[in-house]
Amino acid sequence: MEHVVIGTGRALVGTAEQPIELHPGDYIAYPADVPHIFQALEPGTRATLVSEHT
């Protein structure tokens, strides 16, 4: 799993089939073993990503 929290800006995040637009403070978790995306939608976008290995 990957866990993402947006700190500043906006980003399109999640699985390639169903990405979601996130804003500051938003959180998403998605399987890391499927095609996925993290696309900043504005300059200065910052996020924290945690990879969970089980």
XYZ file of N, CA and C in Angstrom:
162
model
N 0.842 -1.189 0.000
C 0.000 0.000 0.000
C 0.880 1.242 0.000
N 0.366 2.284 -0.616
C 0.975 3.593 -0.515
C -0.047 4.519 0.134
N 0.454 5.345 1.042
C -0.380 6.314 1.751
C 0.154 7.696 1.412
N -0.725 8.610 1.008
C -0.305 9.947 0.603
C -1.159 10.990 1.329
N -0.493 12.005 1.883
C -1.160 13.173 2.457
C -0.612 14.398 1.732
N -1.496 15.233 1.242
C -1.073 16.452 0.552
C -0.833 17.553 1.577
N 0.331 18.193 1.485
C 0.664 19.292 2.391
C 0.299 20.644 1.806
N 0.698 20.865 0.550
C 0.384 22.121 -0.142
C 0.089 21.810 -1.602
N -0.677 22.666 -2.238
C -0.988 22.506 -3.656
C -2.110 21.520 -3.906
N -2.120 21.004 -5.129
C -3.129 20.028 -5.551
C -2.429 18.951 -6.366
N -2.953 17.722 -6.294
C -2.356 16.638 -7.063
C -3.427 15.622 -7.435
N -3.197 14.954 -8.549
C -4.024 13.841 -8.997
C -3.302 12.581 -8.548
N -3.941 11.795 -7.661
C -3.264 10.685 -6.998
C -4.183 9.479 -6.939
N -3.590 8.296 -7.032
C -4.342 7.059 -6.849
C -4.047 6.069 -7.944
N -4.931 5.104 -8.096
C -4.750 4.110 -9.147
C -4.929 4.786 -10.502
N -4.268 4.247 -11.517
C -4.343 4.838 -12.853
C -5.781 4.857 -13.372
N -6.589 3.898 -12.958
C -7.975 3.817 -13.423
C -8.906 4.784 -12.703
N -8.576 5.144 -11.437
C -9.468 6.008 -10.667
C -8.692 7.013 -9.809
N -7.886 7.873 -10.442
C -7.174 8.876 -9.637
C -8.154 9.908 -9.084
N -7.767 10.527 -7.978
C -8.605 11.515 -7.304
C -7.798 12.798 -7.129
N -8.450 13.945 -7.322
C -7.784 15.222 -7.071
C -7.776 15.480 -5.572
N -6.574 15.679 -5.029
C -6.410 15.927 -3.601
C -5.951 17.359 -3.359
N -6.337 17.898 -2.191
C -6.002 19.251 -1.756
C -5.295 19.163 -0.406
N -4.746 20.272 0.095
C -4.040 20.232 1.376
C -4.875 19.571 2.481
N -4.227 18.623 3.166
C -4.883 17.891 4.249
C -5.572 16.616 3.800
N -5.771 16.428 2.488
C -6.425 15.219 1.989
C -5.483 14.022 2.073
N -6.073 12.847 2.233
C -5.334 11.585 2.383
C -5.936 10.548 1.451
N -5.069 9.685 0.914
C -5.511 8.554 0.112
C -4.564 7.387 0.358
N -5.092 6.188 0.270
C -4.290 4.962 0.294
C -4.728 4.120 -0.896
N -3.761 3.469 -1.542
C -4.069 2.645 -2.712
C -3.011 1.552 -2.822
N -3.347 0.453 -3.512
C -2.375 -0.632 -3.681
C -1.197 -0.158 -4.531
N 0.005 -0.457 -4.075
C 1.206 -0.032 -4.796
C 1.574 -0.989 -5.924
N 0.925 -2.147 -5.970
C 1.287 -3.152 -6.970
C 0.408 -3.110 -8.218
N -0.333 -2.018 -8.389
C -1.112 -1.801 -9.612
C -0.649 -0.464 -10.200
N -0.893 -0.227 -11.491
C -0.498 1.063 -12.065
C -1.137 2.210 -11.274
N -0.310 3.192 -10.920
C -0.813 4.319 -10.141
C -0.152 5.612 -10.610
N -0.686 6.729 -10.110
C -0.270 8.038 -10.596
C -0.114 9.016 -9.429
N 0.851 9.910 -9.556
C 0.962 11.098 -8.708
C 1.358 12.227 -9.636
N 0.422 13.106 -9.921
C 0.667 14.221 -10.837
C 0.348 15.528 -10.118
N 1.368 16.357 -9.886
C 1.141 17.673 -9.291
C 0.337 18.516 -10.270
N -0.668 19.217 -9.759
C -1.529 20.035 -10.605
C -1.206 21.523 -10.518
N -0.280 21.894 -9.638
C 0.164 23.283 -9.553
C 1.576 23.325 -8.994
N 2.337 24.361 -9.339
C 3.704 24.483 -8.822
C 3.698 24.534 -7.293
N 4.732 23.973 -6.690
C 4.873 24.009 -5.250
C 4.085 22.955 -4.503
N 3.485 22.030 -5.228
C 2.742 20.951 -4.566
C 3.710 20.087 -3.776
N 3.346 19.793 -2.526
C 4.160 18.959 -1.647
C 3.275 17.904 -1.007
N 3.836 16.720 -0.818
C 3.080 15.622 -0.212
C 4.018 14.741 0.582
N 3.444 13.976 1.474
C 4.162 12.939 2.195
C 3.634 11.597 1.713
N 4.543 10.708 1.311
C 4.170 9.384 0.840
C 4.841 8.350 1.730
N 4.055 7.402 2.205
C 4.561 6.297 3.000
C 4.249 5.007 2.270
N 5.260 4.193 2.010
C 5.084 2.874 1.399
C 5.005 1.831 2.503
N 3.950 1.053 2.475
C 3.728 0.001 3.461
C 3.992 -1.349 2.813
N 4.922 -2.105 3.362
C 5.262 -3.427 2.835
C 4.820 -4.475 3.848
N 4.030 -5.417 3.375
C 3.584 -6.484 4.284
C 4.014 -7.833 3.765
